[in-house]
């Protein structure tokens, strides 16, 4: 999957992956895609909840070797 | 319009310092307007240097311990420092943020930190004891924001 920016939140625990994600999105233009990797198992539900509440679009989530990779498309109003 | 979260942080132990800063920084990431009102022992979380925060196993029977320890043994001098050191090491190993880190995240994301003026007077704190960027207020100040908040919590 194509992306415009990558953030590594591996080995970080709640709420750091979400905070890193928010920070990563902050200087991106609308419709750009952020790739973020996390190892916190709680991040699967948390990223879903984050996107639902902020309006950013969770395009895809992959899991490989206990690493969760999220692709999030930034929405316009943030 | 953004949702609002109002928190009261009333405890100053290392473990109790986490909930307000985790919830506040996360809510800010979810575009909430957030205010934390720091009162009584919670006020100590606004000091410049918070590296001395401690966690105590005394009167906390639910704390998971590496081996069972009677209350009497926990009262031996140095036990609290040891428990704190072990907790900090464990947290670092598990990738858990430090309180300093979460507090900075709160400030960077515009969380308003309010020091309870009454507690400042009670414990003889000076404005210079606290980090920059905080405000001072009383119970009425808290309700001005809390009264129109979507989520209110006392911690």
Tab-separated table of N, CA and C in Angstrom, chain A residues 12-15 17-18 38-50 61 66 68 70:
chain	number	residue	atom	x	y	z
A	12	UNK	N	6.000	0.847	21.965
A	12	UNK	CA	5.417	1.897	22.809
A	12	UNK	C	4.050	1.431	23.289
A	13	UNK	N	3.721	1.820	24.502
A	13	UNK	CA	2.456	1.399	25.084
A	13	UNK	C	1.455	2.561	25.136
A	14	UNK	N	0.215	2.206	25.360
A	14	UNK	CA	-0.892	3.164	25.418
A	14	UNK	C	-0.573	4.333	26.346
A	15	UNK	N	-0.817	5.570	26.002
A	15	UNK	CA	-1.469	6.036	24.772
A	15	UNK	C	-0.477	6.523	23.706
A	17	UNK	N	1.178	5.290	21.032
A	17	UNK	CA	0.949	5.124	19.579
A	17	UNK	C	-0.087	6.126	19.024
A	18	UNK	N	-1.137	6.375	19.785
A	18	UNK	CA	-2.158	7.334	19.338
A	18	UNK	C	-1.593	8.762	19.324
A	38	UNK	N	2.791	-0.393	15.116
A	38	UNK	CA	2.704	-0.506	16.564
A	38	UNK	C	2.769	-1.972	16.977
A	39	UNK	N	3.219	-2.203	18.191
A	39	UNK	CA	3.240	-3.568	18.723
A	39	UNK	C	2.261	-3.737	19.885
A	40	UNK	N	1.698	-2.641	20.350
A	40	UNK	CA	0.723	-2.698	21.437
A	40	UNK	C	-0.559	-3.365	20.930
A	41	UNK	N	-0.931	-4.527	21.493
A	41	UNK	CA	-2.133	-5.216	20.993
A	41	UNK	C	-3.397	-4.368	21.152
A	42	UNK	N	-3.395	-3.471	22.143
A	42	UNK	CA	-4.540	-2.594	22.351
A	42	UNK	C	-4.708	-1.568	21.243
A	43	UNK	N	-3.645	-1.390	20.449
A	43	UNK	CA	-3.702	-0.353	19.410
A	43	UNK	C	-4.695	-0.701	18.301
A	44	UNK	N	-5.011	-1.982	18.140
A	44	UNK	CA	-5.951	-2.380	17.080
A	44	UNK	C	-7.308	-1.717	17.312
A	45	UNK	N	-7.818	-1.867	18.524
A	45	UNK	CA	-9.095	-1.216	18.849
A	45	UNK	C	-8.941	0.300	18.941
A	46	UNK	N	-7.798	0.727	19.477
A	46	UNK	CA	-7.605	2.158	19.701
A	46	UNK	C	-7.528	2.955	18.394
A	47	UNK	N	-6.859	2.409	17.384
A	47	UNK	CA	-6.758	3.139	16.124
A	47	UNK	C	-8.115	3.198	15.426
A	48	UNK	N	-8.867	2.131	15.581
A	48	UNK	CA	-10.225	2.114	15.041
A	48	UNK	C	-11.058	3.218	15.709
A	49	UNK	N	-10.959	3.276	17.036
A	49	UNK	CA	-11.707	4.284	17.793
A	49	UNK	C	-11.211	5.695	17.477
A	50	UNK	N	-9.905	5.828	17.328
A	50	UNK	CA	-9.317	7.137	17.003
A	50	UNK	C	-9.876	7.660	15.671
A	61	UNK	N	-5.432	-2.336	7.810
A	61	UNK	CA	-4.655	-2.759	8.965
A	61	UNK	C	-4.074	-4.128	8.663
A	66	UNK	N	3.550	-10.018	14.995
A	66	UNK	CA	3.149	-9.215	16.153
A	66	UNK	C	3.324	-7.711	15.948
A	68	UNK	N	1.555	-4.490	14.188
A	68	UNK	CA	0.332	-4.014	13.536
A	68	UNK	C	0.669	-2.779	12.710
A	70	UNK	N	-0.912	0.227	10.382
A	70	UNK	CA	-2.146	0.933	10.037
A	70	UNK	C	-1.865	1.944	8.930
